[in-house]
Amino acid sequence: MNLKELAQALELSQTTVSRALNGYPEVNAETRQRVVEMARKLGYAPNQQARRLATGRSMSIGHVIPRSIHEMMNPIFMEFVAGAGQTYSRHGYDMVISVVEDTKVNAAYREIATRKKADAVLVHGPRLADDRPALLRELDLPFLVHGRVPGQEKTTNWVDVNNRHAFERATNLLLDLGHRRIALLNGFEEMDFADRRRSGFEKAHADRGLETDPDIMKAADMTEPYGADNARRMLRSSNPPTAFLVSSMITAIGVARAISECGLKIGTDVSVITHDDALSFLPNSGDVPIFTCTRSSVRLAGTRAAELLIENILPNPDVPVSEYLEAELIIGQSTGPAPV
């Protein structure tokens, strides 16, 4: 299958097909989508070097990962990249990943822009105060944020889980079950996702005239020992929580271990709700899942981020795009009424 044959199958000119595949803005979205779908159906794979020469593009998408974020979010990042990578491949793009020291992030972006190593970048792990969007605009480097930067939602491109709403719903479920001492084991709260989750947790309490207890609200790297150590300490205190809301499945496994070590039964003596990124290697599965959870596939987020970047942002860089991914609230075996 070559370009001429693909054009004949579509009854379009070779020029139009080539421009559609290469993201030129003068080709309307409907035609571009028809061309992409037919190319995929017929197994057309353009010559990458020819595309680079023809378009002056690198045909690559960049990912610059600060080492601290990489270490903290590695399983989630790899699942995200799996989704994004499949989309890149389908559109004829390569992936360029740079893991750098935190102090060298801006230099890495500058190198991408000046050496034209990538046509656009995906930004990971946005913080509450994040200067990367401003730098990327200065460099005229198209980008999309996985997450959001507070105050810049209308001026940046992003894909994000509705973290505040997800944790508000989860907290309300526990409150409906009669729990009044609910522990929060969150990620680092200088990260936007964790700050929004805490906000949802607090809003659910405030809406019912209830106060949260800072002594049972923690924020740290989302590891299994973090969950186990904090849950064990809280459960052995004089005023233990009857429920936990947890920001990751890995941490929730630690919480479950601590509950068992304290001679308690999860879902009966202590309830647990966790956020589930639907990681392929850590399934929360079964007819009734092990954990009650707020579930949002991070692989799907990677797929959608890549699609928006290639299909919307590169052809129309001046039109901001954004997309909410609402989390499902799924009832599992880990929740029940508050013990009397």
Short mmCIF file of C-alpha atoms in Angstrom, two decimals:
data_model
loop_
_atom_site.label_atom_id
_atom_site.label_comp_id
_atom_site.label_asym_id
_atom_site.label_seq_id
_atom_site.Cartn_x
_atom_site.Cartn_y
_atom_site.Cartn_z
CA MET A 1 0.00 0.00 0.00
CA ASN A 2 1.49 3.34 -1.09
CA LEU A 3 0.24 6.92 -0.98
CA LYS A 4 -1.15 6.78 -4.51
CA GLU A 5 -3.20 3.65 -3.76
CA LEU A 6 -4.49 5.15 -0.50
CA ALA A 7 -5.54 8.31 -2.35
CA GLN A 8 -7.36 6.25 -5.00
CA ALA A 9 -9.23 4.28 -2.31
CA LEU A 10 -10.38 7.56 -0.77
CA GLU A 11 -11.05 9.26 -4.13
CA LEU A 12 -8.91 12.16 -3.03
CA SER A 13 -5.75 13.72 -4.42
CA GLN A 14 -2.39 12.51 -3.14
CA THR A 15 -1.70 16.06 -1.94
CA THR A 16 -4.86 16.16 0.17
CA VAL A 17 -4.15 12.73 1.67
CA SER A 18 -0.55 13.66 2.46
CA ARG A 19 -1.60 16.93 4.07
CA ALA A 20 -4.32 15.17 6.09
CA LEU A 21 -1.86 12.59 7.41
CA ASN A 22 0.64 15.28 8.29
CA GLY A 23 -1.80 17.46 10.21
CA TYR A 24 -2.01 20.49 7.96
CA PRO A 25 -4.74 22.84 9.28
CA GLU A 26 -6.23 23.59 5.84
CA VAL A 27 -7.59 20.01 5.71
CA ASN A 28 -10.87 19.93 7.60
CA ALA A 29 -11.25 17.64 10.59
CA GLU A 30 -13.82 15.36 8.91
CA THR A 31 -11.56 14.68 5.92
CA ARG A 32 -8.50 14.21 8.12
CA GLN A 33 -10.35 11.67 10.26
CA ARG A 34 -11.57 9.80 7.16
CA VAL A 35 -8.03 9.63 5.80
CA VAL A 36 -6.58 8.43 9.11
CA GLU A 37 -9.23 5.73 9.48
CA MET A 38 -8.76 4.47 5.91
CA ALA A 39 -4.97 4.43 6.32
CA ARG A 40 -5.37 2.39 9.49
CA LYS A 41 -7.87 0.02 7.81
CA LEU A 42 -5.66 -0.59 4.78
CA GLY A 43 -2.42 -0.80 6.76
CA TYR A 44 -0.81 2.24 5.13
CA ALA A 45 2.43 3.25 6.88
CA PRO A 46 4.11 6.38 5.51
CA ASN A 47 7.88 6.54 5.20
CA GLN A 48 8.98 8.40 8.30
CA GLN A 49 12.06 10.00 6.80
CA ALA A 50 10.03 11.22 3.83
CA ARG A 51 7.44 12.71 6.17
CA ARG A 52 10.12 14.52 8.14
CA LEU A 53 11.64 15.96 4.98
CA ALA A 54 8.26 16.91 3.52
CA THR A 55 6.87 18.58 6.62
CA GLY A 56 9.97 19.89 8.35
CA ARG A 57 8.73 18.14 11.50
CA SER A 58 10.52 15.70 13.75
CA MET A 59 7.45 13.42 13.89
CA SER A 60 8.17 12.94 17.59
CA ILE A 61 6.44 13.85 20.86
CA GLY A 62 8.60 14.71 23.86
CA HIS A 63 8.21 13.74 27.53
CA VAL A 64 10.50 15.45 30.03
CA ILE A 65 10.27 13.74 33.40
CA PRO A 66 11.79 15.31 36.54
CA ARG A 67 13.57 12.55 38.43
CA SER A 68 11.55 13.14 41.62
CA ILE A 69 8.24 12.73 39.75
CA HIS A 70 9.57 9.72 37.83
CA GLU A 71 10.47 7.91 41.04
CA MET A 72 7.16 8.76 42.71
CA MET A 73 4.85 8.02 39.78
CA ASN A 74 6.77 5.38 37.82
CA PRO A 75 4.00 2.71 37.60
CA ILE A 76 1.40 5.32 36.69
CA PHE A 77 3.72 6.99 34.19
CA MET A 78 4.48 3.71 32.44
CA GLU A 79 0.78 2.90 32.11
CA PHE A 80 0.13 6.40 30.73
CA VAL A 81 2.96 6.03 28.23
CA ALA A 82 1.59 2.66 27.09
CA GLY A 83 -1.65 4.36 26.07
CA ALA A 84 0.07 7.36 24.51
CA GLY A 85 2.63 5.23 22.69
CA GLN A 86 0.00 3.19 20.86
CA THR A 87 -1.57 6.41 19.63
CA TYR A 88 1.77 7.85 18.52
CA SER A 89 2.54 4.70 16.57
CA ARG A 90 -0.85 4.74 14.88
CA HIS A 91 -0.25 8.31 13.69
CA GLY A 92 3.36 7.72 12.67
CA TYR A 93 5.00 9.55 15.59
CA ASP A 94 7.93 8.51 17.73
CA MET A 95 8.30 9.12 21.48
CA VAL A 96 11.25 10.92 23.04
CA ILE A 97 11.58 10.48 26.82
CA SER A 98 14.11 12.40 28.91
CA VAL A 99 14.43 11.71 32.65
CA VAL A 100 16.40 14.62 34.11
CA GLU A 101 17.30 16.14 37.44
CA ASP A 102 14.66 18.54 38.74
CA THR A 103 17.01 21.49 38.22
CA LYS A 104 17.48 20.65 34.53
CA VAL A 105 13.86 20.43 33.40
CA ASN A 106 13.77 23.86 31.79
CA ALA A 107 17.08 23.23 30.03
CA ALA A 108 15.66 20.00 28.61
CA TYR A 109 12.67 21.81 27.17
CA ARG A 110 14.92 24.48 25.68
CA GLU A 111 17.01 21.80 24.00
CA ILE A 112 13.90 20.16 22.54
CA ALA A 113 12.78 23.48 21.10
CA THR A 114 16.11 24.71 19.76
CA ARG A 115 17.17 21.36 18.27
CA LYS A 116 13.63 20.57 17.07
CA LYS A 117 13.77 17.16 18.73
CA ALA A 118 9.96 17.01 19.11
CA ASP A 119 6.98 18.73 17.55
CA ALA A 120 5.17 18.95 20.89
CA VAL A 121 5.51 17.78 24.48
CA LEU A 122 3.32 16.18 27.13
CA VAL A 123 3.75 17.69 30.60
CA HIS A 124 3.46 15.34 33.58
CA GLY A 125 2.84 15.88 37.29
CA PRO A 126 1.73 19.53 37.40
CA ARG A 127 2.32 21.27 40.71
CA LEU A 128 0.32 24.05 42.33
CA ALA A 129 2.97 26.54 41.28
CA ASP A 130 4.32 25.32 37.94
CA ASP A 131 6.36 27.48 35.57
CA ARG A 132 6.56 24.96 32.72
CA PRO A 133 3.52 26.22 30.76
CA ALA A 134 4.94 29.75 30.70
CA LEU A 135 8.30 28.47 29.49
CA LEU A 136 6.75 26.32 26.77
CA ARG A 137 4.70 29.26 25.50
CA GLU A 138 7.89 31.34 25.44
CA LEU A 139 9.60 28.58 23.41
CA ASP A 140 6.57 28.34 21.09
CA LEU A 141 6.50 24.60 21.75
CA PRO A 142 2.98 23.08 21.62
CA PHE A 143 2.09 21.12 24.74
CA LEU A 144 -0.63 19.35 26.69
CA VAL A 145 -0.68 18.84 30.46
CA HIS A 146 -1.67 15.53 32.03
CA GLY A 147 -3.46 17.21 34.92
CA ARG A 148 -3.99 20.92 35.42
CA VAL A 149 -2.13 23.96 36.66
CA PRO A 150 -4.40 25.99 38.99
CA GLY A 151 -5.46 29.30 37.46
CA GLN A 152 -4.37 28.25 33.97
CA GLU A 153 -7.22 25.91 33.07
CA LYS A 154 -8.55 28.23 30.33
CA THR A 155 -5.19 29.04 28.76
CA THR A 156 -3.48 25.64 28.67
CA ASN A 157 -4.29 22.34 26.98
CA TRP A 158 -4.99 19.52 29.44
CA VAL A 159 -6.53 16.13 30.14
CA ASP A 160 -7.39 15.41 33.75
CA VAL A 161 -9.43 13.20 36.06
CA ASN A 162 -12.01 15.18 38.00
CA ASN A 163 -10.14 14.45 41.22
CA ARG A 164 -12.13 16.80 43.44
CA HIS A 165 -15.47 15.33 42.43
CA ALA A 166 -14.16 11.75 42.69
CA PHE A 167 -12.99 12.18 46.28
CA GLU A 168 -16.07 14.16 47.24
CA ARG A 169 -18.25 11.25 46.06
CA ALA A 170 -16.07 8.70 47.83
CA THR A 171 -16.18 10.66 51.09
CA ASN A 172 -19.95 11.03 50.84
CA LEU A 173 -20.30 7.27 50.44
CA LEU A 174 -18.38 6.71 53.67
CA LEU A 175 -20.39 9.40 55.45
CA ASP A 176 -23.62 7.81 54.20
CA LEU A 177 -22.41 4.55 55.74
CA GLY A 178 -22.16 6.31 59.11
CA HIS A 179 -18.40 6.84 59.27
CA ARG A 180 -17.36 10.03 61.04
CA ARG A 181 -13.64 9.41 61.58
CA ILE A 182 -12.27 9.04 58.08
CA ALA A 183 -8.52 9.06 57.50
CA LEU A 184 -7.08 10.52 54.30
CA LEU A 185 -3.84 9.05 52.94
CA ASN A 186 -3.04 11.36 50.05
CA GLY A 187 -0.15 11.94 47.66
CA PHE A 188 2.17 14.93 47.99
CA GLU A 189 -0.17 17.91 48.22
CA GLU A 190 2.05 20.31 46.29
CA MET A 191 0.90 18.18 43.34
CA ASP A 192 -2.30 19.45 41.76
CA PHE A 193 -4.11 16.08 41.71
CA ALA A 194 -3.55 15.55 45.46
CA ASP A 195 -4.60 19.09 46.35
CA ARG A 196 -7.86 18.61 44.46
CA ARG A 197 -8.50 15.27 46.15
CA ARG A 198 -8.03 16.82 49.58
CA SER A 199 -10.40 19.62 48.56
CA GLY A 200 -13.11 17.10 47.63
CA PHE A 201 -12.61 15.24 50.91
CA GLU A 202 -12.95 18.47 52.91
CA LYS A 203 -15.94 19.73 50.91
CA ALA A 204 -17.94 16.57 51.60
CA HIS A 205 -17.38 17.05 55.34
CA ALA A 206 -18.10 20.79 55.25
CA ASP A 207 -21.36 20.29 53.35
CA ARG A 208 -22.62 18.23 56.32
CA GLY A 209 -21.30 20.59 58.96
CA LEU A 210 -18.50 18.18 59.90
CA GLU A 211 -14.86 18.90 60.58
CA THR A 212 -11.87 16.91 59.37
CA ASP A 213 -9.10 15.85 61.77
CA PRO A 214 -5.56 16.82 60.66
CA ASP A 215 -4.14 14.04 62.83
CA ILE A 216 -5.56 11.43 60.46
CA MET A 217 -4.81 13.28 57.20
CA LYS A 218 -1.42 12.51 55.68
CA ALA A 219 0.38 13.35 52.45
CA ALA A 220 3.50 11.60 51.15
CA ASP A 221 4.93 9.38 48.44
CA MET A 222 2.24 6.81 47.65
CA THR A 223 4.06 3.60 48.65
CA GLU A 224 2.87 0.42 50.34
CA PRO A 225 4.87 1.10 53.56
CA TYR A 226 3.39 4.61 53.74
CA GLY A 227 -0.09 3.06 53.82
CA ALA A 228 0.81 0.27 56.24
CA ASP A 229 2.78 2.40 58.72
CA ASN A 230 0.23 5.22 58.96
CA ALA A 231 -2.79 2.91 59.12
CA ARG A 232 -1.17 0.76 61.82
CA ARG A 233 -0.34 3.81 63.93
CA MET A 234 -3.82 5.32 63.53
CA LEU A 235 -5.65 2.07 64.26
CA ARG A 236 -3.67 1.55 67.46
CA SER A 237 -4.37 5.08 68.71
CA SER A 238 -6.91 5.91 71.42
CA ASN A 239 -9.32 7.35 68.82
CA PRO A 240 -8.89 5.28 65.64
CA PRO A 241 -10.53 5.99 62.30
CA THR A 242 -13.26 3.65 61.11
CA ALA A 243 -12.51 4.30 57.43
CA PHE A 244 -9.67 5.27 55.10
CA LEU A 245 -9.75 7.17 51.82
CA VAL A 246 -6.53 6.44 49.93
CA SER A 247 -4.98 7.98 46.82
CA SER A 248 -3.45 4.86 45.26
CA MET A 249 -3.99 1.12 45.04
CA ILE A 250 -0.40 0.50 46.13
CA THR A 251 -0.95 2.48 49.33
CA ALA A 252 -4.32 0.78 49.88
CA ILE A 253 -2.61 -2.60 49.88
CA GLY A 254 -0.48 -1.32 52.76
CA VAL A 255 -3.58 -0.14 54.59
CA ALA A 256 -5.19 -3.57 54.15
CA ARG A 257 -2.06 -5.22 55.55
CA ALA A 258 -2.14 -2.99 58.64
CA ILE A 259 -5.85 -3.71 59.22
CA SER A 260 -5.12 -7.44 59.19
CA GLU A 261 -2.11 -7.06 61.49
CA CYS A 262 -4.32 -5.23 63.99
CA GLY A 263 -6.70 -8.21 64.07
CA LEU A 264 -9.44 -6.36 62.21
CA LYS A 265 -11.43 -7.21 59.10
CA ILE A 266 -11.52 -4.90 56.12
CA GLY A 267 -15.04 -3.96 55.07
CA THR A 268 -16.47 -4.94 58.44
CA ASP A 269 -14.36 -3.33 61.17
CA VAL A 270 -12.64 -0.78 58.94
CA SER A 271 -13.72 0.49 55.52
CA VAL A 272 -11.33 1.48 52.73
CA ILE A 273 -11.88 3.37 49.48
CA THR A 274 -8.95 3.87 47.13
CA HIS A 275 -8.33 5.59 43.83
CA ASP A 276 -7.71 2.95 41.16
CA ASP A 277 -5.78 3.98 38.03
CA ALA A 278 -6.75 0.64 36.44
CA LEU A 279 -3.11 -0.42 36.27
CA SER A 280 -2.76 -3.52 34.11
CA PHE A 281 -0.33 -5.20 36.52
CA LEU A 282 -2.43 -4.47 39.62
CA PRO A 283 -6.05 -5.31 38.81
CA ASN A 284 -8.78 -4.58 41.31
CA SER A 285 -10.89 -7.33 39.80
CA GLY A 286 -13.61 -9.90 40.46
CA ASP A 287 -17.39 -9.90 40.21
CA VAL A 288 -17.18 -7.72 43.32
CA PRO A 289 -13.81 -5.92 43.28
CA ILE A 290 -11.51 -6.24 46.28
CA PHE A 291 -11.54 -2.50 46.96
CA THR A 292 -14.33 0.01 46.68
CA CYS A 293 -12.70 2.59 44.44
CA THR A 294 -12.83 5.68 42.30
CA ARG A 295 -11.61 4.26 39.01
CA SER A 296 -10.17 6.12 36.05
CA SER A 297 -7.85 4.41 33.57
CA VAL A 298 -4.51 6.19 33.32
CA ARG A 299 -3.87 4.24 30.09
CA LEU A 300 -7.01 5.81 28.62
CA ALA A 301 -5.74 9.21 29.78
CA GLY A 302 -2.53 8.59 27.84
CA THR A 303 -4.49 7.61 24.75
CA ARG A 304 -6.71 10.69 24.91
CA ALA A 305 -3.81 13.04 25.65
CA ALA A 306 -1.91 11.78 22.61
CA GLU A 307 -4.99 11.96 20.38
CA LEU A 308 -5.75 15.53 21.38
CA LEU A 309 -2.13 16.56 20.97
CA ILE A 310 -1.78 15.12 17.47
CA GLU A 311 -5.30 15.60 16.09
CA ASN A 312 -6.24 18.95 17.66
CA ILE A 313 -3.31 20.86 19.11
CA LEU A 314 -0.68 20.41 16.38
CA PRO A 315 -3.07 21.39 13.55
CA ASN A 316 -4.61 24.26 15.58
CA PRO A 317 -2.10 25.35 18.26
CA ASP A 318 -3.98 28.57 19.05
CA VAL A 319 -7.24 26.83 20.05
CA PRO A 320 -7.04 25.52 23.66
CA VAL A 321 -8.44 22.04 24.25
CA SER A 322 -9.28 20.29 27.50
CA GLU A 323 -11.03 17.15 28.62
CA TYR A 324 -12.35 15.89 31.94
CA LEU A 325 -12.22 12.17 32.62
CA GLU A 326 -14.81 11.42 35.28
CA ALA A 327 -13.92 8.60 37.67
CA GLU A 328 -16.39 5.77 38.27
CA LEU A 329 -17.34 5.00 41.86
CA ILE A 330 -17.30 1.22 42.09
CA ILE A 331 -18.51 -0.66 45.16
CA GLY A 332 -16.22 -3.47 46.25
CA GLN A 333 -15.66 -5.66 49.28
CA SER A 334 -13.77 -3.08 51.35
CA THR A 335 -16.65 -0.90 52.57
CA GLY A 336 -19.51 -1.39 54.98
CA PRO A 337 -21.47 0.43 57.68
CA ALA A 338 -19.53 2.08 60.46
CA PRO A 339 -19.17 -0.30 63.42
CA VAL A 340 -21.57 0.44 66.24
#
